[in-house]
CSV table of C-alpha atoms and ligand atoms in Angstrom, one decimal:
chain,number,residue,atom,x,y,z
A,26,MET,CA,93.6,51.2,9.7
A,27,LYS,CA,95.7,48.5,8.2
A,28,HIS,CA,93.2,46.7,6.1
A,29,TRP,CA,90.1,47.9,4.3
A,30,GLU,CA,88.0,45.0,5.6
A,31,THR,CA,89.9,43.3,8.4
A,32,GLN,CA,87.1,40.8,9.0
A,33,TYR,CA,87.4,39.2,5.6
A,34,GLU,CA,91.0,39.9,4.8
A,35,THR,CA,92.4,38.3,7.9
A,36,MET,CA,89.8,35.5,8.5
A,37,SER,CA,90.9,32.2,9.9
A,38,LEU,CA,91.0,29.4,7.3
A,39,GLU,CA,88.2,27.7,9.1
A,40,SER,CA,85.9,30.7,9.1
A,41,MET,CA,86.7,31.4,5.5
A,42,ARG,CA,85.7,27.9,4.5
A,43,GLU,CA,82.5,28.2,6.4
A,44,PHE,CA,81.8,31.6,4.7
A,45,GLN,CA,82.6,30.2,1.3
A,46,SER,CA,80.5,27.1,1.9
A,47,ALA,CA,77.5,29.2,2.7
A,48,ARG,CA,78.0,31.5,-0.2
A,49,LEU,CA,78.5,28.5,-2.6
A,50,ARG,CA,75.2,27.0,-1.5
A,51,ASP,CA,73.4,30.3,-2.1
A,52,THR,CA,75.0,30.8,-5.5
A,53,VAL,CA,74.3,27.3,-6.8
A,54,GLN,CA,70.6,27.7,-5.7
A,55,TRP,CA,70.5,31.2,-7.3
A,56,VAL,CA,71.7,30.0,-10.7
A,57,TYR,CA,69.7,26.8,-10.6
A,58,ASP,CA,66.5,28.7,-10.0
A,59,ARG,CA,67.2,31.3,-12.7
A,60,LEU,CA,69.4,30.0,-15.5
A,61,PRO,CA,68.3,27.2,-17.8
A,62,PHE,CA,72.0,26.9,-18.8
A,63,TYR,CA,73.1,25.8,-15.3
A,64,ARG,CA,70.0,23.9,-14.4
A,65,ARG,CA,70.5,21.7,-17.5
A,66,LYS,CA,74.2,21.2,-16.7
A,67,LEU,CA,73.6,20.3,-13.1
A,68,ASP,CA,70.7,18.0,-14.0
A,69,GLU,CA,72.9,16.2,-16.5
A,70,LEU,CA,75.4,15.6,-13.7
A,71,GLY,CA,72.7,14.6,-11.3
A,72,VAL,CA,73.6,17.3,-8.9
A,73,LYS,CA,70.9,19.2,-7.0
A,74,PRO,CA,71.6,22.4,-5.1
A,75,ALA,CA,70.8,20.6,-1.9
A,76,ASP,CA,73.8,18.3,-2.6
A,77,ILE,CA,76.2,21.2,-2.3
A,78,ARG,CA,77.0,21.4,1.4
A,79,SER,CA,80.6,22.6,1.8
A,80,ILE,CA,83.1,24.3,-0.4
A,81,ASP,CA,84.7,20.9,-1.1
A,82,ASP,CA,81.5,19.9,-3.0
A,83,ILE,CA,82.6,22.5,-5.6
A,84,ARG,CA,84.3,19.5,-7.4
A,85,ARG,CA,80.8,18.2,-8.3
A,86,LEU,CA,79.9,21.4,-10.2
A,87,PRO,CA,80.3,21.8,-14.0
A,88,PHE,CA,82.9,23.9,-15.5
A,89,THR,CA,82.1,27.1,-17.6
A,90,VAL,CA,84.2,28.1,-20.5
A,91,LYS,CA,84.6,31.2,-22.7
A,92,ASN,CA,82.6,29.6,-25.5
A,93,ASP,CA,79.6,29.2,-23.1
A,94,LEU,CA,79.7,32.9,-22.8
A,95,ARG,CA,79.9,33.4,-26.5
A,96,ASP,CA,77.1,30.9,-27.2
A,97,ASN,CA,74.9,32.7,-24.7
A,98,TYR,CA,75.8,36.2,-25.8
A,99,PRO,CA,74.7,38.7,-24.8
A,100,PHE,CA,72.6,37.9,-21.7
A,101,GLY,CA,71.9,34.2,-21.7
A,102,LEU,CA,74.0,33.8,-18.5
A,103,CYS,CA,72.5,36.8,-16.8
A,104,ALA,CA,70.5,35.6,-13.8
A,105,VAL,CA,68.5,38.8,-13.3
A,106,PRO,CA,66.1,40.8,-15.5
A,107,MET,CA,67.6,43.7,-17.5
A,108,LYS,CA,65.8,46.2,-15.3
A,109,ASP,CA,68.0,45.1,-12.3
A,110,LEU,CA,71.2,45.8,-14.2
A,111,VAL,CA,73.0,49.1,-13.5
A,112,ARG,CA,76.1,48.5,-15.7
A,113,ILE,CA,77.3,46.4,-18.5
A,114,HIS,CA,81.0,46.1,-19.3
A,115,ALA,CA,82.6,44.0,-22.0
A,116,SER,CA,86.0,42.6,-22.9
A,117,SER,CA,87.1,43.3,-26.4
A,118,GLY,CA,87.9,39.6,-27.3
A,119,THR,CA,90.1,38.9,-30.2
A,120,THR,CA,87.5,37.6,-32.6
A,121,GLY,CA,83.7,38.1,-32.9
A,122,LYS,CA,81.4,39.0,-30.1
A,123,PRO,CA,82.7,40.4,-26.8
A,124,ILE,CA,82.3,38.8,-23.4
A,125,THR,CA,79.7,40.7,-21.4
A,126,GLY,CA,80.0,41.6,-17.8
A,127,PRO,CA,76.6,42.7,-16.3
A,128,TYR,CA,76.3,44.1,-12.8
A,129,THR,CA,73.4,44.7,-10.4
A,130,ALA,CA,73.8,47.6,-7.9
A,131,GLU,CA,74.9,45.1,-5.3
A,132,ASP,CA,77.5,43.6,-7.7
A,133,LEU,CA,78.9,47.1,-8.4
A,134,ASP,CA,79.2,47.8,-4.7
A,135,GLN,CA,81.0,44.6,-4.1
A,136,TRP,CA,83.4,45.4,-7.0
A,137,ALA,CA,84.1,48.8,-5.5
A,138,THR,CA,84.8,47.2,-2.2
A,139,CYS,CA,87.2,44.6,-3.7
A,140,MET,CA,89.0,47.5,-5.5
A,141,ALA,CA,89.1,49.6,-2.3
A,142,ARG,CA,90.7,46.6,-0.5
A,143,SER,CA,93.3,46.3,-3.3
A,144,LEU,CA,94.2,50.0,-3.5
A,145,TRP,CA,94.3,50.3,0.3
A,146,ALA,CA,96.6,47.4,0.6
A,147,GLN,CA,98.9,49.1,-1.9
A,148,GLY,CA,99.0,52.3,0.1
A,149,VAL,CA,96.4,54.5,-1.6
A,150,ARG,CA,95.0,56.9,1.0
A,151,PRO,CA,92.5,59.8,0.9
A,152,ASP,CA,95.2,62.4,0.4
A,153,ASP,CA,96.5,60.7,-2.8
A,154,VAL,CA,96.1,62.2,-6.3
A,155,ALA,CA,95.6,59.1,-8.5
A,156,GLN,CA,95.9,59.3,-12.2
A,157,ASN,CA,93.8,56.6,-13.8
A,158,ALA,CA,95.4,55.8,-17.2
A,159,TYR,CA,93.6,52.5,-17.8
A,160,GLY,CA,91.3,52.5,-20.8
A,161,MET,CA,88.0,54.1,-19.8
A,162,GLY,CA,84.9,52.6,-21.3
A,163,LEU,CA,83.7,49.0,-21.8
A,164,PHE,CA,87.0,47.7,-20.5
A,165,THR,CA,86.7,47.1,-16.8
A,166,GLY,CA,90.1,48.6,-16.0
A,167,GLY,CA,89.1,52.3,-16.1
A,168,LEU,CA,85.8,52.2,-14.1
A,169,GLY,CA,87.0,49.4,-11.8
A,170,PHE,CA,89.8,51.6,-10.5
A,171,PHE,CA,87.4,54.6,-10.5
A,172,HIS,CA,85.1,52.8,-8.1
A,173,GLY,CA,87.8,51.7,-5.7
A,174,ALA,CA,89.4,55.2,-5.6
A,175,LEU,CA,85.9,56.8,-5.0
A,176,LYS,CA,85.4,54.5,-2.0
A,177,ILE,CA,88.8,55.4,-0.5
A,178,GLY,CA,88.1,59.1,-1.2
A,179,CYS,CA,91.4,59.9,-2.9
A,180,CYS,CA,91.4,62.5,-5.7
A,181,LEU,CA,91.0,60.7,-9.0
A,182,VAL,CA,92.2,62.1,-12.3
A,183,PRO,CA,90.5,60.0,-15.0
A,184,THR,CA,92.9,60.5,-17.9
A,185,GLY,CA,92.2,57.2,-19.6
A,186,SER,CA,95.0,55.7,-21.7
A,187,GLY,CA,97.0,57.4,-24.4
A,188,LEU,CA,98.1,61.0,-25.1
A,189,THR,CA,101.3,60.2,-23.2
A,190,GLU,CA,102.9,63.6,-23.2
A,191,ARG,CA,99.7,65.0,-21.7
A,192,GLN,CA,99.8,62.3,-19.0
A,193,ILE,CA,103.3,63.5,-18.1
A,194,MET,CA,102.3,67.1,-18.1
A,195,LEU,CA,99.3,66.4,-15.8
A,196,MET,CA,101.5,64.3,-13.5
A,197,GLN,CA,103.7,67.3,-13.0
A,198,ASP,CA,101.0,69.9,-12.8
A,199,PHE,CA,98.6,68.0,-10.5
A,200,GLY,CA,101.2,66.4,-8.3
A,201,THR,CA,100.1,62.9,-9.1
A,202,THR,CA,101.1,60.4,-6.4
A,203,ALA,CA,99.6,57.2,-7.7
A,204,LEU,CA,99.4,55.9,-11.3
A,205,PHE,CA,96.9,53.2,-12.5
A,206,CYS,CA,97.6,51.6,-15.9
A,207,THR,CA,99.0,48.5,-17.6
A,208,PRO,CA,102.6,47.7,-16.8
A,209,THR,CA,103.6,48.2,-20.5
A,210,TYR,CA,101.9,51.6,-20.6
A,211,ALA,CA,103.8,52.5,-17.5
A,212,LEU,CA,107.0,51.8,-19.4
A,213,THR,CA,105.8,53.8,-22.4
A,214,ILE,CA,105.2,56.7,-20.0
A,215,ALA,CA,108.6,56.2,-18.4
A,216,GLU,CA,110.3,56.2,-21.9
A,217,LYS,CA,108.5,59.3,-23.1
A,218,ALA,CA,109.3,61.2,-19.9
A,219,GLU,CA,113.0,60.3,-20.4
A,220,GLN,CA,112.8,61.6,-23.9
A,221,LEU,CA,111.2,64.8,-22.7
A,222,GLY,CA,113.9,65.2,-20.0
A,223,VAL,CA,111.3,64.8,-17.2
A,224,ASP,CA,112.7,62.9,-14.2
A,225,LEU,CA,109.7,61.0,-12.9
A,226,ARG,CA,111.7,60.1,-9.8
A,227,LYS,CA,111.8,63.7,-8.7
A,228,LEU,CA,108.0,64.0,-8.9
A,229,PRO,CA,105.6,63.2,-6.0
A,230,LEU,CA,104.6,60.0,-7.8
A,231,ARG,CA,105.2,57.2,-5.3
A,232,LEU,CA,103.2,54.1,-6.3
A,233,GLY,CA,101.5,52.4,-9.2
A,234,SER,CA,98.8,49.7,-9.5
A,235,PHE,CA,99.5,47.8,-12.7
A,236,GLY,CA,97.8,44.9,-14.3
A,237,ALA,CA,95.6,43.5,-17.0
A,238,GLU,CA,98.5,41.7,-18.7
A,239,PRO,CA,101.3,39.3,-17.6
A,240,TRP,CA,104.5,41.0,-16.5
A,241,THR,CA,107.6,39.6,-14.7
A,242,VAL,CA,109.2,40.5,-11.4
A,243,GLU,CA,112.1,41.8,-13.5
A,244,MET,CA,109.8,44.2,-15.3
A,245,ARG,CA,108.4,45.4,-12.0
A,246,LYS,CA,111.9,46.3,-10.8
A,247,GLU,CA,112.6,48.1,-14.0
A,248,ILE,CA,109.4,50.2,-13.6
A,249,GLU,CA,110.2,50.9,-10.0
A,250,GLU,CA,113.7,52.1,-10.9
A,251,ARG,CA,112.7,54.2,-13.8
A,252,MET,CA,109.7,55.9,-12.1
A,253,GLY,CA,111.0,55.9,-8.5
A,254,ILE,CA,107.9,54.2,-7.2
A,255,GLN,CA,106.5,51.0,-5.7
A,256,ALA,CA,104.9,49.1,-8.6
A,257,HIS,CA,102.0,47.0,-7.3
A,258,GLU,CA,99.9,44.5,-9.2
A,259,ALA,CA,96.2,44.2,-10.0
A,260,TYR,CA,94.7,41.0,-11.3
A,261,GLY,CA,91.2,40.3,-12.6
A,262,LEU,CA,89.0,39.5,-15.6
A,263,THR,CA,85.8,40.8,-17.0
A,264,GLU,CA,84.0,37.5,-16.4
A,265,MET,CA,84.5,37.7,-12.6
A,266,MET,CA,84.1,41.5,-12.2
A,267,GLY,CA,87.2,43.0,-13.7
A,268,PRO,CA,90.2,44.1,-11.6
A,269,GLY,CA,89.8,43.5,-7.9
A,270,VAL,CA,90.0,39.7,-8.0
A,271,GLY,CA,93.6,39.8,-6.8
A,272,PHE,CA,96.0,42.5,-5.6
A,273,SER,CA,99.6,42.6,-4.3
A,274,CYS,CA,100.2,43.7,-0.7
A,275,GLU,CA,103.1,45.6,0.9
A,276,ALA,CA,105.1,42.3,0.6
A,277,TYR,CA,104.4,42.1,-3.1
A,278,ARG,CA,102.3,39.0,-2.6
A,279,LEU,CA,99.3,38.7,-4.8
A,280,HIS,CA,96.3,37.9,-2.5
A,281,LEU,CA,93.0,36.8,-4.0
A,282,ASN,CA,89.6,38.1,-2.7
A,283,GLU,CA,88.6,34.5,-2.1
A,284,ASP,CA,85.4,35.4,-0.3
A,285,HIS,CA,84.2,36.8,-3.6
A,286,CYS,CA,86.0,34.7,-6.2
A,287,TYR,CA,86.8,31.1,-5.1
A,288,PRO,CA,89.9,29.9,-6.9
A,289,GLU,CA,91.0,26.4,-7.9
A,290,ILE,CA,93.9,25.2,-9.9
A,291,VAL,CA,93.1,22.3,-12.2
A,292,ASP,CA,95.1,20.2,-14.7
A,293,PRO,CA,94.0,21.7,-18.0
A,294,SER,CA,94.0,18.3,-19.7
A,295,THR,CA,92.2,16.2,-17.1
A,296,LEU,CA,90.4,19.0,-15.3
A,297,GLU,CA,91.3,17.4,-12.0
A,298,PRO,CA,92.0,19.9,-9.2
A,299,LEU,CA,95.7,20.2,-8.3
A,300,PRO,CA,97.1,20.7,-4.8
A,301,LEU,CA,98.5,24.0,-3.5
A,302,GLY,CA,101.8,24.9,-5.0
A,303,GLU,CA,101.2,23.1,-8.3
A,304,LYS,CA,101.0,24.9,-11.6
A,305,GLY,CA,97.8,24.6,-13.6
A,306,GLU,CA,94.8,26.5,-15.0
A,307,LEU,CA,93.1,28.9,-12.7
A,308,VAL,CA,89.4,28.4,-12.3
A,309,PHE,CA,87.0,30.8,-10.4
A,310,THR,CA,83.6,30.5,-8.9
A,311,ALA,CA,81.8,33.7,-8.1
A,312,LEU,CA,80.5,33.4,-4.5
A,313,GLN,CA,78.6,36.7,-4.1
A,314,ARG,CA,77.5,38.0,-7.5
A,315,ARG,CA,73.9,38.4,-8.6
A,316,ALA,CA,73.9,39.3,-12.3
A,317,MET,CA,76.4,36.8,-13.7
A,318,PRO,CA,77.7,34.4,-11.1
A,319,LEU,CA,79.8,31.9,-13.0
A,320,LEU,CA,80.5,28.4,-11.7
A,321,ARG,CA,84.0,27.0,-12.1
A,322,TYR,CA,85.0,29.4,-14.9
A,323,ARG,CA,88.2,28.3,-16.7
A,324,THR,CA,90.3,31.5,-17.0
A,325,ARG,CA,93.1,29.8,-19.2
A,326,ASP,CA,95.6,31.7,-16.9
A,327,ILE,CA,98.4,29.5,-15.8
A,328,THR,CA,99.6,29.9,-12.2
A,329,SER,CA,99.7,28.2,-8.7
A,330,LEU,CA,98.2,29.1,-5.3
A,331,ARG,CA,99.8,29.1,-1.9
A,332,ARG,CA,98.8,29.5,1.8
A,333,VAL,CA,101.4,31.9,3.2
A,334,GLU,CA,101.8,33.5,6.5
A,335,CYS,CA,102.1,37.0,5.0
A,336,GLU,CA,103.7,39.9,6.9
A,337,CYS,CA,100.8,42.1,5.8
A,338,GLY,CA,98.5,40.1,8.1
A,339,ARG,CA,96.2,38.9,5.3
A,340,THR,CA,95.1,35.3,5.3
A,341,LEU,CA,93.7,35.5,1.8
A,342,VAL,CA,95.2,32.9,-0.4
A,343,VAL,CA,98.3,33.9,-2.4
A,344,MET,CA,98.6,33.5,-6.2
A,345,ASP,CA,101.9,33.2,-8.0
A,346,LYS,CA,102.6,35.5,-10.9
A,347,ILE,CA,100.6,34.5,-14.0
A,348,LEU,CA,103.0,32.7,-16.3
A,349,GLY,CA,100.7,33.4,-19.2
A,350,ARG,CA,97.5,32.3,-20.8
A,351,SER,CA,97.3,28.8,-22.2
A,352,ASP,CA,96.3,30.5,-25.5
A,353,ASP,CA,99.7,32.2,-25.6
A,354,MET,CA,101.7,29.1,-24.9
A,355,LEU,CA,103.9,28.2,-27.8
A,356,ILE,CA,105.3,24.7,-28.3
A,357,ILE,CA,108.7,25.0,-29.8
A,358,GLY,CA,110.7,21.9,-30.4
A,359,GLY,CA,108.5,20.1,-28.0
A,360,VAL,CA,109.1,22.6,-25.2
A,361,ASN,CA,106.2,24.7,-23.8
A,362,VAL,CA,107.2,28.4,-23.9
A,363,PHE,CA,105.4,31.4,-22.5
A,364,PRO,CA,106.3,35.0,-23.6
A,365,SER,CA,106.9,35.8,-19.9
A,366,GLN,CA,109.8,33.4,-19.8
A,367,VAL,CA,111.4,35.2,-22.7
A,368,GLU,CA,110.8,38.5,-21.0
A,369,SER,CA,112.6,37.4,-17.8
A,370,ILE,CA,115.7,36.6,-19.8
A,371,ILE,CA,115.7,39.8,-21.9
A,372,MET,CA,115.4,41.7,-18.6
A,373,GLU,CA,118.6,40.1,-17.3
A,374,PHE,CA,120.5,42.1,-19.9
A,375,SER,CA,121.1,45.7,-18.8
A,376,GLU,CA,121.7,46.6,-22.4
A,377,MET,CA,118.1,45.8,-23.3
A,378,GLU,CA,114.8,47.7,-23.1
A,379,PRO,CA,111.8,45.7,-21.9
A,380,LEU,CA,110.4,45.9,-25.4
A,381,TYR,CA,110.1,42.7,-27.3
A,382,GLN,CA,107.8,40.6,-29.5
A,383,ILE,CA,107.8,37.0,-30.5
A,384,ARG,CA,107.1,36.1,-34.2
A,385,VAL,CA,105.8,32.7,-34.7
A,386,ASN,CA,105.7,30.9,-38.0
A,387,LYS,CA,105.9,27.4,-39.4
A,388,LYS,CA,108.9,25.5,-40.4
A,389,GLY,CA,107.5,22.4,-42.2
A,390,TYR,CA,105.1,21.0,-39.7
A,391,LEU,CA,106.8,22.5,-36.7
A,392,ASP,CA,106.3,25.9,-35.1
A,393,ALA,CA,109.3,28.2,-35.2
A,394,MET,CA,109.7,31.4,-33.3
A,395,LYS,CA,111.9,34.4,-33.5
A,396,VAL,CA,112.5,37.0,-30.7
A,397,GLU,CA,112.7,40.6,-31.7
A,398,ALA,CA,113.7,43.2,-29.2
A,399,GLU,CA,115.0,46.7,-28.7
A,400,ALA,CA,118.2,47.6,-26.9
A,401,LYS,CA,118.7,50.7,-24.8
A,402,PRO,CA,119.2,53.9,-27.0
A,403,GLU,CA,122.9,54.2,-26.2
A,404,MET,CA,123.6,50.7,-27.6
A,405,TYR,CA,122.7,51.8,-31.1
A,406,GLY,CA,125.9,53.9,-31.4
A,407,ARG,CA,128.1,50.8,-31.1
A,408,GLY,CA,127.5,49.5,-34.5
A,409,LYS,CA,125.7,46.5,-36.1
A,410,GLU,CA,128.2,43.9,-35.0
A,411,ALA,CA,127.8,44.8,-31.3
A,412,LEU,CA,124.0,44.5,-31.7
A,413,ALA,CA,124.3,41.2,-33.5
A,414,GLU,CA,126.6,39.9,-30.8
A,415,LEU,CA,124.1,41.1,-28.1
A,416,GLY,CA,121.4,39.1,-29.9
A,417,GLN,CA,123.5,36.0,-29.9
A,418,ARG,CA,124.2,36.3,-26.2
A,419,ILE,CA,120.5,36.5,-25.5
A,420,ALA,CA,119.8,33.6,-27.7
A,421,ALA,CA,122.4,31.6,-25.9
A,422,ARG,CA,120.8,32.4,-22.6
A,423,ILE,CA,117.4,31.4,-23.9
A,424,ASN,CA,118.9,28.2,-24.9
A,425,ALA,CA,120.5,27.6,-21.5
A,426,VAL,CA,117.4,28.5,-19.5
A,427,ILE,CA,114.4,27.4,-21.6
A,428,GLY,CA,116.2,24.8,-23.7
A,429,ILE,CA,115.2,26.0,-27.2
A,430,THR,CA,117.2,27.4,-30.0
A,431,VAL,CA,115.7,30.6,-31.4
A,432,PRO,CA,117.2,33.6,-33.2
A,433,VAL,CA,117.1,36.9,-31.4
A,434,GLU,CA,117.2,40.1,-33.5
A,435,ILE,CA,117.8,43.5,-32.1
A,436,LEU,CA,115.5,45.7,-34.1
A,437,PRO,CA,116.2,49.4,-34.8
A,438,LEU,CA,115.3,52.0,-32.2
A,439,GLY,CA,111.5,52.6,-32.1
A,440,ALA,CA,110.6,49.5,-34.2
A,441,ILE,CA,108.5,47.9,-31.6
A,442,ALA,CA,105.0,49.4,-31.1
A,443,ARG,CA,104.7,51.2,-27.8
A,444,SER,CA,101.8,49.9,-25.7
A,445,GLU,CA,99.0,52.1,-24.3
A,446,GLY,CA,97.1,49.1,-22.9
A,447,LYS,CA,97.7,45.4,-23.2
A,448,ALA,CA,100.9,44.8,-25.2
A,449,LYS,CA,100.7,42.3,-28.0
A,450,ARG,CA,103.7,40.0,-27.5
A,451,VAL,CA,103.0,37.3,-30.0
A,452,ILE,CA,102.8,38.0,-33.7
A,453,ASP,CA,101.4,34.8,-35.2
A,454,GLU,CA,102.3,34.3,-38.8
A,455,ARG,CA,101.3,30.7,-39.0
A,456,THR,CA,98.9,30.0,-41.8
A,457,ALA,CA,96.3,27.3,-40.9
B,512,LIG,O1,92.3,42.9,-17.8
B,512,LIG,C1,90.8,43.3,-15.9
B,512,LIG,C2,91.9,44.1,-15.3
B,512,LIG,C3,91.9,45.5,-15.5
B,512,LIG,C4,92.8,43.6,-14.4
B,512,LIG,C5,92.9,46.3,-14.9
B,512,LIG,C6,93.8,44.4,-13.8
B,512,LIG,C7,93.9,45.7,-14.1
B,512,LIG,P1,90.1,41.3,-19.2
B,512,LIG,O2,90.3,42.4,-20.3
B,512,LIG,O3,88.9,40.5,-19.2
B,512,LIG,O4,90.1,42.0,-17.8
B,512,LIG,O5,91.4,40.4,-19.3
B,512,LIG,C8,91.6,39.4,-18.3
B,512,LIG,O6,93.9,39.5,-18.5
B,512,LIG,O7,92.5,36.4,-17.7
B,512,LIG,C9,94.7,37.5,-17.6
B,512,LIG,O8,95.0,36.7,-18.7
B,512,LIG,C10,95.1,38.9,-17.9
B,512,LIG,N1,95.5,39.6,-16.7
B,512,LIG,C11,94.8,40.5,-16.0
B,512,LIG,N2,95.5,40.9,-14.9
B,512,LIG,C12,96.7,40.3,-15.0
B,512,LIG,C13,97.9,40.3,-14.2
B,512,LIG,C14,91.2,42.7,-17.2
B,512,LIG,N3,98.1,41.0,-13.1
B,512,LIG,C15,92.8,38.6,-18.5
B,512,LIG,N4,98.9,39.4,-14.6
B,512,LIG,C16,93.2,37.6,-17.5
B,512,LIG,C17,98.8,38.6,-15.7
B,512,LIG,C18,96.7,39.4,-16.1
B,512,LIG,N5,97.7,38.6,-16.5
């Protein structure tokens, strides 16, 4: 069996649009009847559920933003009574109250199916031993992968994140073949294994499903090389269900489960929808959820969509790698910069580890940034001057590619915090 759900994964564009249209009509009616929040918004726009006929009418619907979720915390956007909920996840959020992710039994089953589709596409099979090192708990990563693995019927080892030495020991003892965690935690595991003298490439480990944070193609190759695996990608967000929104296939293309989460790309300043291929803010409408089906939710993730004839046979729309979140975008000397662009450049240098952070502060009225990174352990024996010269070469390359002048400092070995989950790339020292 090549796909988990061939019917949906390989649907013709026309059938998919019909399916999406029917689901959109149903969802709009569902929230209109149950949520004063959406009824008010739709009434204000003069839109009745009956006006929504095809998926193209989505443009008539209001947007939903993170603050709407905060203002309606914890269950103001939940369309079913508490007794119908079987699970509540939450995203940590940087400030204040978390974002809640409630599920009915039906929602949970759909989530499990979306995750099974993803893991199946990436080669997970019933005979795999899968080590799940995503955070277990309110974070959707741990349990999302758990549900997908359970559907497929592989053997799951729910380690959760952290205790890296033990992760490596279990990998050896249990014969782990698949690893689920964030890409930066995968690198932390790879580094620790190297320090312990364990060659991960000689273990049965053969694939990974990594996500929950931006990472570049260069980073993927580095992980593949150091672990001797295929490094696949998972994309998702608590507000839509968690992981399972998008997944990379055998051709490393990230397909979106567009029969569940309908994607649009909009211009973040005008909110006008943008055509395929153009970069903008990713917006999702839940088409099948019951507990919290959000309409036109602005993710703040910056990317573009494509229709591709993919060799995996899936017709599901393809999403380019997430460049970053609009919140993480820095404006340096008038140029928009995302940490992932800096990552790509650092990774061009074979002398460097994929370990870096960006320190932002103010120079007068302007933002200034500094890149701090670590070099490969063997570089530290070559003296201070060699390291300074390496920093200068990276700075020159950043200048040539991104067009900004920023200092690059090579920090001492071990100075950058090792990630066990989502890495913190930007250290903001700006005072308001
Ligand atoms: O990170 C869900 C998830 C868990 C996805 C495990 C994949 C694997 P949140 O904590 O709500 O949910 O964070 C969602 O993380 O809007 C993106 O900014 C970022 N993100 C998630 N996956 C990717 C990815 C989970 N593959 C936010 N590439 C999203 C880039 C990602 N960014």
